[in-house]
Short mmCIF file of N, CA and C in Angstrom, two decimals:
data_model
loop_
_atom_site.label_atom_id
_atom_site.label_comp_id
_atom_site.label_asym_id
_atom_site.label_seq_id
_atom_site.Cartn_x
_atom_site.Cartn_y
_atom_site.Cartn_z
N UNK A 115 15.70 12.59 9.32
CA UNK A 115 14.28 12.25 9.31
C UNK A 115 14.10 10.78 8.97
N UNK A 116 12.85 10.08 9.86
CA UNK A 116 12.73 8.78 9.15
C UNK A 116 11.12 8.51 9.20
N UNK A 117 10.91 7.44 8.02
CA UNK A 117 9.50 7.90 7.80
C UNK A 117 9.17 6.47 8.01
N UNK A 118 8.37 5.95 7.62
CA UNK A 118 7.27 4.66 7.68
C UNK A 118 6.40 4.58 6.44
N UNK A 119 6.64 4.03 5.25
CA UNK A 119 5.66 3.90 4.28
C UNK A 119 4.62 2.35 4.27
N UNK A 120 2.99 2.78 4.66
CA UNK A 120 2.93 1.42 4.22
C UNK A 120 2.00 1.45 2.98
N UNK A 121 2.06 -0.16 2.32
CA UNK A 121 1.09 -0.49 1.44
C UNK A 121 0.11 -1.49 1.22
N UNK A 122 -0.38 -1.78 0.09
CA UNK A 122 -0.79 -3.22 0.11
C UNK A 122 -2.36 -3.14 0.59
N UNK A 123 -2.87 -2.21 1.10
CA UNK A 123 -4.19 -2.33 1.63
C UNK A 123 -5.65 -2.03 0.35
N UNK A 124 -6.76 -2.51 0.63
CA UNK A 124 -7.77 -2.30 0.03
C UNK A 124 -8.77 -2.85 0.18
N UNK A 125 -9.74 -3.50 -0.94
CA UNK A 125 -10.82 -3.89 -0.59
C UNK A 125 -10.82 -5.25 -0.84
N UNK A 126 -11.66 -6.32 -0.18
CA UNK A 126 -11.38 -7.52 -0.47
C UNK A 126 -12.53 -8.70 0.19
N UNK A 127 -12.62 -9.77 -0.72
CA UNK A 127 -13.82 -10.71 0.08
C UNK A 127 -13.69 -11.13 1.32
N UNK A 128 -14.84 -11.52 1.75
CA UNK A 128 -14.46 -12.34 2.93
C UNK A 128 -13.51 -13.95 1.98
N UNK A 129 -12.47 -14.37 3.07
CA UNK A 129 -12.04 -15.53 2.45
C UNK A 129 -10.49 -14.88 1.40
N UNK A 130 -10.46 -13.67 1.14
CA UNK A 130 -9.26 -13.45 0.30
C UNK A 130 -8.30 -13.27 1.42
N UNK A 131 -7.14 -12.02 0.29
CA UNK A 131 -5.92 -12.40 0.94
C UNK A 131 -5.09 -11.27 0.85
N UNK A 132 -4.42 -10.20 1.18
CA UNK A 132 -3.76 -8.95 1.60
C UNK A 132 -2.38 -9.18 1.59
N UNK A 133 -1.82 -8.36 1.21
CA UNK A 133 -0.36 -8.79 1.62
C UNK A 133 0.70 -7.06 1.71
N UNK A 134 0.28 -6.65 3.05
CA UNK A 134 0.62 -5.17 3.02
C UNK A 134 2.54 -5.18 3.61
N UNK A 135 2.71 -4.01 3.15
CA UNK A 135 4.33 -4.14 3.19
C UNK A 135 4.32 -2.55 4.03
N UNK A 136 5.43 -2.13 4.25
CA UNK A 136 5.97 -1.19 5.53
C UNK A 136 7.47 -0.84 5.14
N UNK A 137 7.92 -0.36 4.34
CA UNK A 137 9.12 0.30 4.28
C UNK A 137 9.80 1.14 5.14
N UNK A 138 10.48 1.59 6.10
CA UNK A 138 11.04 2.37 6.87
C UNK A 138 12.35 3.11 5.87
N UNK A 139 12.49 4.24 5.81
CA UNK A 139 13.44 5.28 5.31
C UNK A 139 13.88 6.30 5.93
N UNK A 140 15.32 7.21 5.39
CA UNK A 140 15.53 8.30 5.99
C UNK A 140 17.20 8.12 6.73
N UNK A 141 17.18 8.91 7.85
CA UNK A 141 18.89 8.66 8.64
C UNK A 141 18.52 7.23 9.69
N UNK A 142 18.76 5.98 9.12
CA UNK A 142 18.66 4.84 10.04
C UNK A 142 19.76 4.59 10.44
N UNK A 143 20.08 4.09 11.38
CA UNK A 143 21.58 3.56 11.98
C UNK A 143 21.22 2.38 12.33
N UNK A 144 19.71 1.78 13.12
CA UNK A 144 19.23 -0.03 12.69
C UNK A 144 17.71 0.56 13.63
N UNK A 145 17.37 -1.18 13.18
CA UNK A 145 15.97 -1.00 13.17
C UNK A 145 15.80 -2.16 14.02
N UNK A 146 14.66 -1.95 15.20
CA UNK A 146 14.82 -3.17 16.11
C UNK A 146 13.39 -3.85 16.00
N UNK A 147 12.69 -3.76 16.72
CA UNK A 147 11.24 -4.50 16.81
C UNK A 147 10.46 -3.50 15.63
N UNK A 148 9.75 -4.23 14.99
CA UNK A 148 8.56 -3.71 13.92
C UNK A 148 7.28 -4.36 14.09
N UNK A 149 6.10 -3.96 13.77
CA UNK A 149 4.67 -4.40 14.35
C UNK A 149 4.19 -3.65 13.08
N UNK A 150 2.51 -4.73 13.44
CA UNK A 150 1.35 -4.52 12.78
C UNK A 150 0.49 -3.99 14.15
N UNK A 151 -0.30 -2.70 14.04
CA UNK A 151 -1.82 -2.42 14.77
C UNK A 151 -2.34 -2.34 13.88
N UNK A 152 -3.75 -2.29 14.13
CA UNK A 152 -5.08 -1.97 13.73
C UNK A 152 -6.33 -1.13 14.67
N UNK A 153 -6.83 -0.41 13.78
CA UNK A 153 -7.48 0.17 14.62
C UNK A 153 -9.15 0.04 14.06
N UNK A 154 -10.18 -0.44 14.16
CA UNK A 154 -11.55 -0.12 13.83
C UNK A 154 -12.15 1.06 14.17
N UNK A 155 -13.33 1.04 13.46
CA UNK A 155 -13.97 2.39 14.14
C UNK A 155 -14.69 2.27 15.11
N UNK A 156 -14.46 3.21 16.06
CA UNK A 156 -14.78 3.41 17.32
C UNK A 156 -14.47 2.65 18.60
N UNK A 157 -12.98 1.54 17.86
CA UNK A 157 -12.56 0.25 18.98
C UNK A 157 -11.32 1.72 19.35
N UNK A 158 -10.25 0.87 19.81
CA UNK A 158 -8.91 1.37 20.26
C UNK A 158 -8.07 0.73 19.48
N UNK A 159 -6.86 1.12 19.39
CA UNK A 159 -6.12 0.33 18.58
C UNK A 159 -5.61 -0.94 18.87
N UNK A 160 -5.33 -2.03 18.56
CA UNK A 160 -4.82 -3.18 19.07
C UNK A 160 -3.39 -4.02 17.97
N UNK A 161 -2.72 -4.81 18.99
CA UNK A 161 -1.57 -4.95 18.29
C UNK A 161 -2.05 -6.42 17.69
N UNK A 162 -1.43 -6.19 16.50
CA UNK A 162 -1.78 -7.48 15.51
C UNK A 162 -0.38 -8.54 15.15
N UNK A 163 0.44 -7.98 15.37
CA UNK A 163 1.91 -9.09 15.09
C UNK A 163 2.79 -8.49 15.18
N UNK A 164 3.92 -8.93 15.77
CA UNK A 164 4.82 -8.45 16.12
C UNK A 164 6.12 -9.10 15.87
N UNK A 165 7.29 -8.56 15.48
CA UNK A 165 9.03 -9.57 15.13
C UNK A 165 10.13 -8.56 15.37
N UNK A 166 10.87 -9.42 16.16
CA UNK A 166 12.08 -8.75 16.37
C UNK A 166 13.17 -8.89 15.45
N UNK A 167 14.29 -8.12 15.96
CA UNK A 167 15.39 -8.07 14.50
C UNK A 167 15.83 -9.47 14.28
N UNK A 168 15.64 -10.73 15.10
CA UNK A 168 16.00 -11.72 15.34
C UNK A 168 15.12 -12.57 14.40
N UNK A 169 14.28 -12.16 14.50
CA UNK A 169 12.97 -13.02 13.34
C UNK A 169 11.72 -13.35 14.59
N UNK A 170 11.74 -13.45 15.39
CA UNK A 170 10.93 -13.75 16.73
C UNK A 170 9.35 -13.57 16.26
N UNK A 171 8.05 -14.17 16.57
CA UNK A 171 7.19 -13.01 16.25
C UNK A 171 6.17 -13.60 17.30
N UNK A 172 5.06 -12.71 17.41
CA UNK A 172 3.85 -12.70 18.21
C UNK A 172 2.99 -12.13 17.88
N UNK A 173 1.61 -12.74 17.95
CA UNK A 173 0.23 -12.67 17.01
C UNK A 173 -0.91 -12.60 18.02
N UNK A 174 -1.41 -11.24 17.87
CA UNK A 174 -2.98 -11.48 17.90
C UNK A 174 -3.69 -12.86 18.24
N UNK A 175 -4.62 -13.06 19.11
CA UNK A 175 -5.26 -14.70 19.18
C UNK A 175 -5.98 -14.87 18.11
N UNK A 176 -6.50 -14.02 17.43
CA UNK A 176 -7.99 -14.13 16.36
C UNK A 176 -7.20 -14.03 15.16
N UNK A 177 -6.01 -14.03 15.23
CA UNK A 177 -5.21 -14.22 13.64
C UNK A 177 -4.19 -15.04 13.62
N UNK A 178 -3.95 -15.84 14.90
CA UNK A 178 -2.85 -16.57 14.26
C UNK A 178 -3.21 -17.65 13.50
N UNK A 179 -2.65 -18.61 12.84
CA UNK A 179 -3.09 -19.18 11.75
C UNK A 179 -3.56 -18.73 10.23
N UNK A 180 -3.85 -17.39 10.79
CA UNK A 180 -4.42 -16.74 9.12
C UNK A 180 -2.92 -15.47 8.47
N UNK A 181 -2.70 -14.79 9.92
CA UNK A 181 -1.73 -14.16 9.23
C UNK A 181 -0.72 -14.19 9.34
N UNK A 182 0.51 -13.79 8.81
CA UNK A 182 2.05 -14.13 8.44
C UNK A 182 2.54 -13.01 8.65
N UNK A 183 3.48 -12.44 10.08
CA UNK A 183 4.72 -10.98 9.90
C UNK A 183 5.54 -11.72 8.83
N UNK A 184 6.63 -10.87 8.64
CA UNK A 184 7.78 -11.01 8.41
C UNK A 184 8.52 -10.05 7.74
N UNK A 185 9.69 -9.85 7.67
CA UNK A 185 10.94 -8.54 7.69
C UNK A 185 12.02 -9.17 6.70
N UNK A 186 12.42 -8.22 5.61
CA UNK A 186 13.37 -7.89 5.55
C UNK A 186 14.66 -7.05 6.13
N UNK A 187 15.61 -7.47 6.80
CA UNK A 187 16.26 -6.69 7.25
C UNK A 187 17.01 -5.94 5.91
N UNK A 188 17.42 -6.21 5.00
CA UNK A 188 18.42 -5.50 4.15
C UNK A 188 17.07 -4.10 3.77
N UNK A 189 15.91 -4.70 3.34
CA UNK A 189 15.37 -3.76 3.05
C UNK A 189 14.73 -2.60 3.93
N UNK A 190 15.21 -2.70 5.32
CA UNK A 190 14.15 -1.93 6.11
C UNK A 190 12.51 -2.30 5.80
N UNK A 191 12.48 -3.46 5.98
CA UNK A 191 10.92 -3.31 5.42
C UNK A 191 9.93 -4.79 6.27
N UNK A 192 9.01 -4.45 6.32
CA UNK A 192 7.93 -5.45 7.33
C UNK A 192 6.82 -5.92 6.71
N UNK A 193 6.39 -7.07 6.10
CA UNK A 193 5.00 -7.72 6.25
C UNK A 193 4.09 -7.72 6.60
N UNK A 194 2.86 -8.09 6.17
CA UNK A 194 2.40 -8.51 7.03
C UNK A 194 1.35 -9.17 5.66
N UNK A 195 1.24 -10.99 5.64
CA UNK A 195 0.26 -11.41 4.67
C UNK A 195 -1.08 -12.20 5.21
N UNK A 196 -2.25 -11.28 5.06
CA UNK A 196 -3.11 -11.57 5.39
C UNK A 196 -4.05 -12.62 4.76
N UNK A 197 -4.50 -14.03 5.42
CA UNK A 197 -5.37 -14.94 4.58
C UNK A 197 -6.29 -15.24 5.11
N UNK A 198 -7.37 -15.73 4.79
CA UNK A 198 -8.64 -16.14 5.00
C UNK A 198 -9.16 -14.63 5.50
N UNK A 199 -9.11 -14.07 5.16
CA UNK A 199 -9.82 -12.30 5.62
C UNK A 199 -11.22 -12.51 6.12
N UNK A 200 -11.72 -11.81 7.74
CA UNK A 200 -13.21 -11.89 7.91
C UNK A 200 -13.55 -10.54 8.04
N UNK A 201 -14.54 -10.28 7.66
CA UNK A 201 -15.24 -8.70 8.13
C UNK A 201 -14.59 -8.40 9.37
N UNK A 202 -14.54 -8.97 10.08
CA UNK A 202 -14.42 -8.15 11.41
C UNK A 202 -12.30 -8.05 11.47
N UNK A 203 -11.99 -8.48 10.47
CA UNK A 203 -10.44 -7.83 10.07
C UNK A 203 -10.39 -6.17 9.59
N UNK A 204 -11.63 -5.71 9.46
CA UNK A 204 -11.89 -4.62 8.68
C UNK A 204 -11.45 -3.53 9.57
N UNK A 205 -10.16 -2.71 9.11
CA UNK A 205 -10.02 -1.37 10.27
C UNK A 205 -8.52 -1.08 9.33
N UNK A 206 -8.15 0.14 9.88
CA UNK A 206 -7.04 0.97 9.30
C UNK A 206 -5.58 0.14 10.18
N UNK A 207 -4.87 -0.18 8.91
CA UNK A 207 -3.41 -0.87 9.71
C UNK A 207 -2.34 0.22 9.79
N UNK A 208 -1.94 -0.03 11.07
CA UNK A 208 -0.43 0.83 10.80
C UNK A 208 0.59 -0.11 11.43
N UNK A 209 2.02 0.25 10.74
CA UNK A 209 3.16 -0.24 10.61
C UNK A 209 3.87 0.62 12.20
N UNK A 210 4.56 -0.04 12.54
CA UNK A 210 5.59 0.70 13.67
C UNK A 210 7.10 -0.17 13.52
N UNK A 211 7.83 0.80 14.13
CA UNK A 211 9.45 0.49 14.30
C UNK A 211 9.76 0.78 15.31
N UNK A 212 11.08 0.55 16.15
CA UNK A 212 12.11 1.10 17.10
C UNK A 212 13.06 1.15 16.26
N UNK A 213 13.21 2.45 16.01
CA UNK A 213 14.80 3.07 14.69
C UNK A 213 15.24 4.07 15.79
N UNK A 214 16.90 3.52 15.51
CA UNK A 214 17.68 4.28 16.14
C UNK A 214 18.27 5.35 14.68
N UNK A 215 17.97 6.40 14.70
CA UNK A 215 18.26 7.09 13.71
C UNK A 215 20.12 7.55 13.90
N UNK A 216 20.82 8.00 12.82
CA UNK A 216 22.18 8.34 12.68
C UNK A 216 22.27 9.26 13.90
N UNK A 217 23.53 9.46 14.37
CA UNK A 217 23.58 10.52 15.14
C UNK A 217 22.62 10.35 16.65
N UNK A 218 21.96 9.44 16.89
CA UNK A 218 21.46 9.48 18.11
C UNK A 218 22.01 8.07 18.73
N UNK A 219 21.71 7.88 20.06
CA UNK A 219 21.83 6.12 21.00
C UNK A 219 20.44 6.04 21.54
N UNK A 220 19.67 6.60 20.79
CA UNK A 220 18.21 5.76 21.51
C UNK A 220 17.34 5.72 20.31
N UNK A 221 16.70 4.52 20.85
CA UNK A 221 15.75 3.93 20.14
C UNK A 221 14.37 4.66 20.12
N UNK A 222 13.94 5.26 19.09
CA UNK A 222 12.18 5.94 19.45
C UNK A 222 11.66 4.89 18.26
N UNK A 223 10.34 4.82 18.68
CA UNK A 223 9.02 4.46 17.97
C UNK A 223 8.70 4.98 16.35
N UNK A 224 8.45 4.74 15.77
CA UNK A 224 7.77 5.58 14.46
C UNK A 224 6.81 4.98 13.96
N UNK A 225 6.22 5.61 13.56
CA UNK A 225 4.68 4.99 12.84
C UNK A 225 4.70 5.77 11.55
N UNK A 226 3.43 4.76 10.87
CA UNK A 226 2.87 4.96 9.42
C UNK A 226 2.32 5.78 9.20
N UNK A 227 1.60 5.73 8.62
CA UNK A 227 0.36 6.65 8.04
C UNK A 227 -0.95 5.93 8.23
N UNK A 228 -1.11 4.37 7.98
CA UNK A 228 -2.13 3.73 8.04
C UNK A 228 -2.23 3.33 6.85
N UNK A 229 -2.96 2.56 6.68
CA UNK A 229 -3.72 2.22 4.98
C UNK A 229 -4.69 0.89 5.31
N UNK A 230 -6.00 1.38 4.89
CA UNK A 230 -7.25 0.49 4.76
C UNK A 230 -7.51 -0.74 5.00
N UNK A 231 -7.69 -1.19 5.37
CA UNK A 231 -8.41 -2.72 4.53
C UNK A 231 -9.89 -2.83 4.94
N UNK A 232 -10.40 -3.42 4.06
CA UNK A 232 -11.76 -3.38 4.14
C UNK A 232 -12.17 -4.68 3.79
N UNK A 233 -13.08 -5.96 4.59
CA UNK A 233 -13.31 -7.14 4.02
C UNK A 233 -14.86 -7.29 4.36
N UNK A 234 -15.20 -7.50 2.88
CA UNK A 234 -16.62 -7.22 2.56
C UNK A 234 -17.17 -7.94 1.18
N UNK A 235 -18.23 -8.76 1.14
CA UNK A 235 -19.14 -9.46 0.03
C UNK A 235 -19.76 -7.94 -0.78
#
C-alpha cells in the first residue's frame, strides 16, 4: 500500500504565507514526478506546480513568482511554499505522485486527501 499525506494548510491573510508538505509512504520502490492541484468550489481542478525526480519544475501562470515546489528525495516528500497569498488562491490542495510501488514495473498516480487553504481578511 502507498499513501499520500498532506499538510501545512489553513487559514491565512491576504499577503501571508503557507508552506504545505506531502509525504508519500508505504511499499515504494521510487517516486517519479510529484505535483500540486487545486481545486475551488465549483471550478475543476487545475495543476499548480509541478517537479520531476530531477528537480525540473513548472508553475501555474498566476503563481509563478509567488510560489515555490520542491522535493525531498530521501524523504519521499514534496512542497509546496506559498507567498504573497490572494483570495482567489482559496480552494482544497492535493498532492500527487508517479510511485512505482515494490513488486510492480509500472508507474501509477496517487493522490492525497487534500487539505484547505483559505485566504481571507
Amino acid at each position: 500500500q502507498v499513501h499520500l499525506v498532506e499538510s501545512g494548510g489553513g487559514l491565512v491573510q491576504p499577503g501571508g504565507s503557507l508552506r504545505l508538505s506531502c509525504a508519500a509512504s508505504g511499499s515504494i520502490f521510487s517516486v517519479n514526478g510529484m505535483g500540486w492541484y487545486r481545486q475551488a468550489p465549483g471550478k475543476q481542478r487545475e495543476l499548480v506546480a509541478t517537479i520531476t525526480s530531477g528537480g525540473s519544475t513548472n508553475y501555474l501562470d498566476s503563481v509563478k513568482g509567488r510560489f515555490t515546489i520542491s522535493r525531498d528525495n530521501a524523504k519521499n516528500t514534496v512542497y509546496l511554499q506559498m507567498n504573497s497569498l490572494k483570495p482567489e488562491d482559496t480552494a482544497v490542495y492535493y498532492c500527487n505522485a508517479g510511485i512505482i510501488p515494490y513488486g510492480s514495473i509500472w508507474s501509477r498516480v496517487y493522490w492525497g486527501q487534500g487539505t484547505q487553504v483559505t485566504v481571507s481578511s
